[in-house]
Coordinates of C-alpha atoms in Angstrom, one line a residue:
M1 CA 11.7 31.8 1.2
R2 CA 8.4 32.9 1.8
I3 CA 5.1 31.9 -0.1
T4 CA 3.6 35.4 -1.5
G5 CA 0.5 33.7 -3.0
I6 CA -1.2 32.2 -5.8
S7 CA -2.9 32.3 -8.7
T8 CA -5.2 29.9 -10.3
H9 CA -6.0 29.1 -13.7
V10 CA -9.3 26.9 -14.6
V11 CA -8.0 25.5 -18.6
G12 CA -11.3 24.3 -19.9
T13 CA -13.2 21.7 -22.6
P14 CA -16.8 19.9 -22.9
W15 CA -15.5 17.3 -20.8
R16 CA -13.2 18.5 -18.0
N17 CA -11.6 21.6 -16.6
L18 CA -7.5 21.4 -15.7
T19 CA -7.1 23.4 -12.6
Y20 CA -3.4 24.6 -12.2
V21 CA -1.9 25.9 -8.9
Q22 CA 1.2 29.2 -9.8
V23 CA 2.7 29.3 -6.0
H24 CA 4.6 32.7 -6.6
T25 CA 7.3 33.6 -3.9
D26 CA 9.8 36.4 -2.5
E27 CA 12.9 35.4 -4.6
G28 CA 10.5 35.5 -7.5
L29 CA 10.5 32.1 -8.3
T30 CA 7.2 30.9 -9.1
G31 CA 5.8 27.1 -9.1
V32 CA 3.3 24.7 -10.1
G33 CA 0.6 22.4 -9.3
E34 CA -2.9 20.5 -10.7
T35 CA -5.6 18.5 -10.9
R36 CA -8.4 18.5 -12.5
M37 CA -12.4 18.8 -11.1
L38 CA -15.9 16.7 -12.3
G39 CA -17.9 18.8 -11.5
R40 CA -16.2 21.4 -8.6
T41 CA -14.2 22.9 -9.9
D42 CA -15.7 26.7 -8.5
A43 CA -15.0 24.9 -4.7
L44 CA -12.0 24.0 -5.4
V45 CA -10.9 28.0 -7.0
G46 CA -12.8 29.8 -4.1
Y47 CA -10.9 26.8 -1.0
L48 CA -7.8 27.7 -2.4
Q49 CA -8.2 31.1 -1.5
E50 CA -9.5 30.5 1.8
A51 CA -6.1 28.3 2.0
A52 CA -4.2 30.8 1.0
A53 CA -4.9 33.5 4.1
N54 CA -5.1 30.6 6.5
H55 CA -2.4 28.3 5.8
I56 CA -0.3 28.6 2.4
V57 CA 1.0 33.1 1.9
G58 CA 4.1 33.5 4.1
S59 CA 4.8 29.6 4.2
D60 CA 8.1 28.3 3.4
P61 CA 7.8 26.5 1.2
F62 CA 10.4 24.6 1.5
A63 CA 9.0 22.9 4.5
V64 CA 6.4 20.8 2.4
E65 CA 5.3 18.4 4.5
D66 CA 4.5 21.1 7.4
L67 CA 2.7 23.1 4.9
V68 CA 0.9 19.8 4.2
R69 CA 0.0 19.3 7.9
K70 CA -1.9 22.8 8.9
M71 CA -3.8 22.1 4.9
K72 CA -5.3 18.7 5.9
Y73 CA -5.7 19.5 9.8
G74 CA -6.1 23.5 10.5
D75 CA -8.7 23.7 10.0
Y76 CA -10.4 20.9 11.2
G77 CA -12.8 19.9 9.3
R78 CA -11.9 16.0 7.6
A79 CA -10.6 16.3 4.8
G80 CA -12.1 15.5 1.7
E81 CA -11.4 15.6 -2.7
I82 CA -11.6 19.1 -3.2
V83 CA -9.2 19.7 0.2
M84 CA -7.0 17.1 -0.5
S85 CA -7.6 18.1 -4.4
G86 CA -6.4 22.1 -2.8
I87 CA -3.2 20.4 -1.1
A88 CA -1.9 19.1 -3.8
C89 CA -1.5 21.7 -6.2
V90 CA -0.3 23.7 -3.6
E91 CA 2.3 21.1 -2.9
M92 CA 3.5 20.0 -6.4
A93 CA 4.4 24.0 -6.5
C94 CA 6.1 23.7 -3.5
W95 CA 8.1 20.2 -4.6
D96 CA 8.5 22.4 -7.8
I97 CA 9.9 25.1 -6.5
K98 CA 12.7 23.4 -4.8
G99 CA 13.8 21.8 -7.5
K100 CA 14.7 25.1 -8.8
A101 CA 16.3 26.8 -5.8
L102 CA 18.6 23.6 -6.2
G103 CA 18.5 22.9 -9.6
V104 CA 17.8 20.1 -9.8
P105 CA 14.7 17.4 -10.3
V106 CA 12.1 16.1 -7.6
W107 CA 13.4 12.9 -8.0
Q108 CA 16.6 13.7 -6.9
L109 CA 15.2 14.9 -4.1
L110 CA 12.2 12.2 -3.2
G111 CA 16.1 9.2 -3.2
G112 CA 16.8 9.5 -7.0
K113 CA 16.0 8.0 -9.7
V114 CA 15.1 3.9 -10.7
T115 CA 14.3 4.5 -14.3
D116 CA 15.0 6.3 -17.3
R117 CA 12.1 4.9 -19.2
V118 CA 8.4 5.3 -18.4
K119 CA 5.8 2.9 -19.5
A120 CA 2.7 4.5 -20.7
Y121 CA -0.7 3.7 -22.1
A122 CA -3.3 6.0 -24.4
N123 CA -7.1 7.0 -23.0
G124 CA -9.7 8.5 -24.4
W125 CA -8.4 7.7 -28.2
Y126 CA -12.2 5.6 -28.6
T127 CA -14.0 8.9 -29.5
T128 CA -15.6 7.4 -32.3
E129 CA -18.6 5.2 -32.8
R130 CA -19.2 2.3 -30.9
T131 CA -18.9 -0.4 -33.1
P132 CA -16.3 -2.6 -33.7
E133 CA -15.2 -2.0 -37.0
A134 CA -14.9 1.9 -36.0
Y135 CA -12.3 0.5 -32.3
H136 CA -10.2 -1.9 -35.1
K137 CA -9.5 1.3 -36.8
A138 CA -9.0 3.6 -34.0
A139 CA -6.8 1.0 -31.8
T140 CA -4.8 0.7 -34.8
A141 CA -3.8 4.3 -34.8
V142 CA -3.1 4.2 -30.6
V143 CA -0.8 0.9 -31.5
E144 CA 0.7 2.9 -34.5
R145 CA 2.0 5.6 -32.7
G146 CA 4.4 4.0 -30.4
Y147 CA 1.8 2.9 -27.6
R148 CA 2.2 -0.9 -26.5
A149 CA -0.4 0.1 -23.7
L150 CA -4.5 0.7 -23.6
K151 CA -7.8 0.6 -21.5
I152 CA -10.7 0.3 -22.1
D153 CA -14.5 0.6 -20.5
P154 CA -16.6 -1.2 -23.3
F155 CA -19.9 -1.9 -21.5
G156 CA -21.5 1.2 -22.4
T157 CA -24.1 2.8 -19.2
G158 CA -24.2 -1.0 -17.6
H159 CA -24.4 -0.7 -13.8
F160 CA -25.4 -3.5 -12.0
E161 CA -26.5 -5.9 -13.9
L162 CA -25.5 -6.3 -18.4
D163 CA -27.9 -8.2 -20.0
Q164 CA -27.3 -10.8 -22.6
A165 CA -26.7 -8.6 -25.7
G166 CA -24.8 -5.7 -24.3
T167 CA -22.5 -9.0 -23.1
N168 CA -22.1 -10.3 -26.4
Y169 CA -21.7 -6.1 -27.5
A170 CA -19.2 -5.6 -25.0
V171 CA -16.7 -9.1 -25.8
S172 CA -17.4 -7.7 -29.7
L173 CA -16.0 -4.4 -29.4
I174 CA -12.5 -5.7 -27.3
E175 CA -11.8 -8.9 -29.8
A176 CA -11.5 -6.0 -32.3
V177 CA -9.2 -4.3 -30.1
R178 CA -7.4 -7.3 -29.6
D179 CA -7.8 -8.1 -33.3
A180 CA -5.4 -4.4 -33.7
I181 CA -3.3 -4.5 -31.2
G182 CA -2.1 -8.3 -31.8
P183 CA -1.8 -10.8 -28.4
D184 CA 1.4 -8.5 -27.0
A185 CA 0.5 -5.0 -26.2
E186 CA -1.7 -4.4 -23.2
L187 CA -5.0 -4.0 -22.4
M188 CA -6.3 -3.1 -19.4
L189 CA -10.4 -3.8 -18.5
E190 CA -11.9 -0.6 -17.2
M191 CA -15.5 -1.0 -15.4
H192 CA -15.7 1.9 -14.3
G193 CA -17.6 0.0 -11.2
R194 CA -20.0 -0.1 -12.7
F195 CA -21.0 -4.0 -11.2
S196 CA -22.7 -6.0 -8.5
P197 CA -20.0 -8.3 -7.1
S198 CA -21.4 -11.5 -9.3
T199 CA -21.7 -9.0 -12.9
A200 CA -18.1 -8.9 -12.3
V201 CA -17.1 -11.5 -12.3
R202 CA -18.7 -13.0 -14.8
L203 CA -17.7 -10.8 -17.5
A204 CA -14.3 -10.9 -16.3
R205 CA -14.2 -15.2 -17.4
E206 CA -15.9 -13.1 -21.0
M207 CA -13.2 -11.0 -20.8
A208 CA -10.7 -13.6 -20.4
P209 CA -9.9 -14.9 -23.3
F210 CA -8.1 -11.6 -24.3
K211 CA -5.7 -11.2 -22.2
P212 CA -6.4 -8.3 -20.1
A213 CA -4.4 -6.9 -17.9
W214 CA -6.1 -5.9 -15.4
L215 CA -9.3 -5.4 -14.6
E216 CA -10.6 -1.9 -12.5
E217 CA -13.1 -0.9 -10.0
P218 CA -14.6 -3.7 -11.0
V219 CA -17.4 -2.7 -8.2
P220 CA -18.5 0.9 -7.0
P221 CA -15.5 1.8 -4.7
E222 CA -17.5 2.3 -0.9
N223 CA -17.3 -2.0 0.1
L224 CA -13.6 -3.2 0.0
K225 CA -15.7 -6.4 0.4
A226 CA -17.1 -6.9 -3.0
L227 CA -13.9 -6.0 -3.7
E228 CA -12.4 -8.8 -2.0
K229 CA -15.5 -11.2 -3.7
V230 CA -14.7 -10.6 -6.9
A231 CA -10.8 -10.8 -6.6
A232 CA -11.4 -14.7 -4.7
K233 CA -13.0 -15.8 -8.1
V234 CA -11.2 -14.6 -11.2
D235 CA -7.2 -15.0 -12.2
M236 CA -6.7 -11.5 -13.6
P237 CA -4.7 -8.4 -11.1
I238 CA -7.8 -6.0 -9.8
A239 CA -6.9 -2.8 -10.4
T240 CA -8.4 0.2 -8.5
G241 CA -7.6 3.7 -6.3
E242 CA -8.7 6.5 -8.0
R243 CA -11.3 7.9 -6.3
I244 CA -9.3 7.5 -2.5
H245 CA -8.6 10.7 -1.3
D246 CA -6.6 10.0 1.6
R247 CA -3.8 7.7 1.8
I248 CA -4.5 6.7 5.4
E249 CA -7.8 5.4 3.5
F250 CA -6.3 2.3 1.9
R251 CA -5.3 0.9 5.1
E252 CA -8.0 -1.7 4.2
L253 CA -7.7 -2.0 1.2
F254 CA -4.0 -3.2 1.4
E255 CA -4.6 -4.8 5.0
S256 CA -7.6 -7.0 2.1
Q257 CA -5.0 -7.8 -0.5
A258 CA -7.5 -7.6 -2.7
A259 CA -5.9 -5.2 -5.3
D260 CA -2.9 -5.8 -6.5
I261 CA -2.6 -2.7 -8.5
I262 CA -3.6 1.1 -6.6
Q263 CA -4.4 3.8 -8.8
P264 CA -3.5 6.4 -6.5
D265 CA -4.3 10.3 -8.3
L266 CA -1.5 12.7 -7.7
G267 CA -3.8 15.6 -8.3
H268 CA -6.9 14.7 -5.8
I269 CA -4.4 12.7 -2.4
G270 CA -2.0 15.6 -1.3
G271 CA 0.6 15.2 -4.6
I272 CA 3.7 14.0 -4.5
L273 CA 5.6 13.1 -1.4
E274 CA 1.9 11.6 -0.2
T275 CA 1.7 9.4 -3.2
R276 CA 5.5 8.0 -2.4
K277 CA 5.2 7.7 0.9
L278 CA 1.5 5.3 -0.1
A279 CA 3.3 3.8 -3.1
A280 CA 6.2 2.8 -0.4
T281 CA 2.9 1.0 2.0
A282 CA 2.2 -1.0 -1.3
E283 CA 5.8 -2.2 -1.1
T284 CA 5.8 -3.9 1.6
H285 CA 1.8 -5.3 0.2
Y286 CA 3.7 -6.4 -3.4
T287 CA 1.9 -4.7 -4.2
L288 CA 2.0 -2.1 -7.9
I289 CA 1.3 1.2 -8.7
A290 CA -0.2 2.3 -11.9
P291 CA -1.4 6.4 -10.7
H292 CA -4.9 7.6 -12.5
N293 CA -3.8 11.0 -14.6
V294 CA -6.9 12.6 -16.3
G295 CA -5.0 16.1 -16.1
G296 CA -3.0 17.6 -18.3
S297 CA 0.5 18.1 -19.0
V298 CA 2.0 18.8 -15.5
L299 CA 0.1 16.1 -13.0
T300 CA 1.9 14.0 -16.7
A301 CA 5.1 15.8 -15.4
A302 CA 4.4 15.6 -11.2
S303 CA 3.6 11.4 -12.2
L304 CA 6.2 11.5 -13.6
Q305 CA 8.6 12.7 -10.7
L306 CA 7.1 10.2 -8.6
A307 CA 7.9 7.2 -11.2
A308 CA 11.4 8.3 -11.9
C309 CA 11.7 7.7 -7.8
T310 CA 9.3 4.4 -7.5
P311 CA 10.3 0.5 -7.5
N312 CA 6.9 -0.8 -7.7
F313 CA 5.8 2.0 -10.2
K314 CA 3.8 0.0 -13.7
I315 CA 2.8 2.0 -16.6
L316 CA 1.4 5.5 -16.3
E317 CA -1.7 6.7 -18.2
H318 CA -1.8 9.7 -21.0
F319 CA -5.5 11.2 -22.5
N320 CA -3.7 14.3 -24.3
D321 CA -2.9 12.5 -27.3
F322 CA -6.3 12.4 -27.7
A323 CA -8.4 13.4 -25.9
D324 CA -7.6 17.4 -25.6
A325 CA -4.7 17.7 -27.4
E326 CA -4.8 20.8 -28.3
I327 CA -4.3 21.4 -24.0
K328 CA -0.7 20.2 -24.5
K329 CA 0.4 23.2 -25.7
V330 CA -0.6 25.6 -22.7
V331 CA 2.3 23.6 -20.9
K332 CA 6.6 24.5 -22.4
G333 CA 8.0 21.8 -21.7
A334 CA 4.7 19.4 -21.7
P335 CA 5.5 15.5 -21.2
Q336 CA 5.3 12.9 -25.1
V337 CA 5.1 9.4 -25.2
V338 CA 7.7 8.1 -27.7
D339 CA 7.9 4.5 -28.9
G340 CA 5.7 4.2 -26.0
Y341 CA 7.7 5.4 -22.6
F342 CA 7.5 8.3 -21.3
E343 CA 11.5 10.1 -21.0
V344 CA 12.5 11.3 -17.1
S345 CA 13.7 14.7 -17.6
H346 CA 16.4 16.0 -15.8
E347 CA 15.4 19.9 -15.9
P348 CA 14.8 20.7 -12.6
G349 CA 12.4 21.2 -11.1
L350 CA 8.6 19.9 -12.3
G351 CA 10.9 20.2 -15.6
V352 CA 7.9 21.9 -17.2
E353 CA 6.3 25.2 -16.9
L354 CA 2.6 26.6 -17.6
D355 CA 2.2 29.6 -20.0
T356 CA -0.5 32.3 -18.4
D357 CA -1.1 32.9 -21.6
A358 CA -2.2 30.0 -24.2
A359 CA -3.9 29.0 -21.1
A360 CA -7.1 31.8 -21.2
E361 CA -6.9 30.6 -24.8
F362 CA -9.6 28.0 -23.1
P363 CA -11.4 29.5 -20.2
Q364 CA -13.6 27.5 -17.6
Q365 CA -16.6 25.7 -19.8
Q366 CA -19.6 24.4 -17.5
A367 CA -17.6 21.0 -17.6
R368 CA -19.7 18.3 -18.2
F369 CA -19.4 13.9 -17.2
D370 CA -22.4 11.4 -16.5
L371 CA -20.0 7.9 -17.0
W372 CA -24.4 6.8 -17.1
A373 CA -25.2 9.3 -20.0
E374 CA -25.6 7.4 -23.7
G375 CA -22.9 8.8 -25.3
W376 CA -20.3 8.9 -23.0
E377 CA -17.3 7.8 -24.1
K378 CA -16.9 10.4 -27.0
R379 CA -16.4 12.3 -24.1
A380 CA -18.9 15.2 -26.2
P381 CA -20.9 16.0 -23.6
K382 CA -23.8 17.7 -25.2
A383 CA -24.5 15.3 -27.9
A384 CA -24.0 12.5 -24.9
G385 CA -27.3 14.4 -23.2
K386 CA -29.4 14.5 -26.0

């Protein structure tokens, strides 16, 4: 079997473009992969066009390791976010083809499943007025939908510092959310790499009474010494890793012991097998994995294949019940959350199919998402920019 070509389909919303890649073969099998780029979609599509000619067409889709190696190192220049995201889309699609050809789900090819259900946490549910009352109502709707975990960044446009008024308001939001979801649901506290170490530590202590399940990206991701400083001074788990695009770059993070939970994005770090290798290394450091998952249903399906066969998998992020829920229709067999969990699919490959006609209903947009702009949490960029 050989790859005869690829096709790309960009599904657009005002705040994100989702790039789906179909890999076609000479035996009639087609696989699909997905990633979500912020502000670099055209660059990704351009890279994939070059990679198709240089590396992909003519390759054996069963030889996943070899194809990833060629795409990552065959152009000599160091692979960054764009290249690793392109690799991820093609890699996922190859696993999809392989599973379909053999009649088994991908998790069966990666060692077999260790679980039948994967816990989900909701994100993107707070696209409402930024008040305690509105957040209480929105969080109540999340748990009424069956979720037992959710995440929120309550810090507005905070950058390095947050004044006392901003701190008090953030506390009021989290207090309202905790009251809405009750004492047993998991509440993930997101900082988006906003703060200096001292500010992050102070805010973590302010939030401690509400028992966050983790503190995510408390400081910008480039400086691991800063993260170590935070980890040494707070009593809650530290989560990070969504902006690391090569599993080799996690080495220093593991050595520092600063993170309790890593959050690689399958769509940015080279795909399913690259993330499975990373998860195995994390396991040797007694570290859990909870992938960043802000894409659509193909990326969710790929993440669930990983979850099914990974002993140290904690939980999976899910946007598409709340933010842009209508885009789920572009994927047949889209994974669904029931009573707070995804069921592990037993369908061949990834267990999903891209509906290209439905995808065409959501053309690419000039998507923009600026975490430093007022109103960013509403994910309505035009309104936020007023």
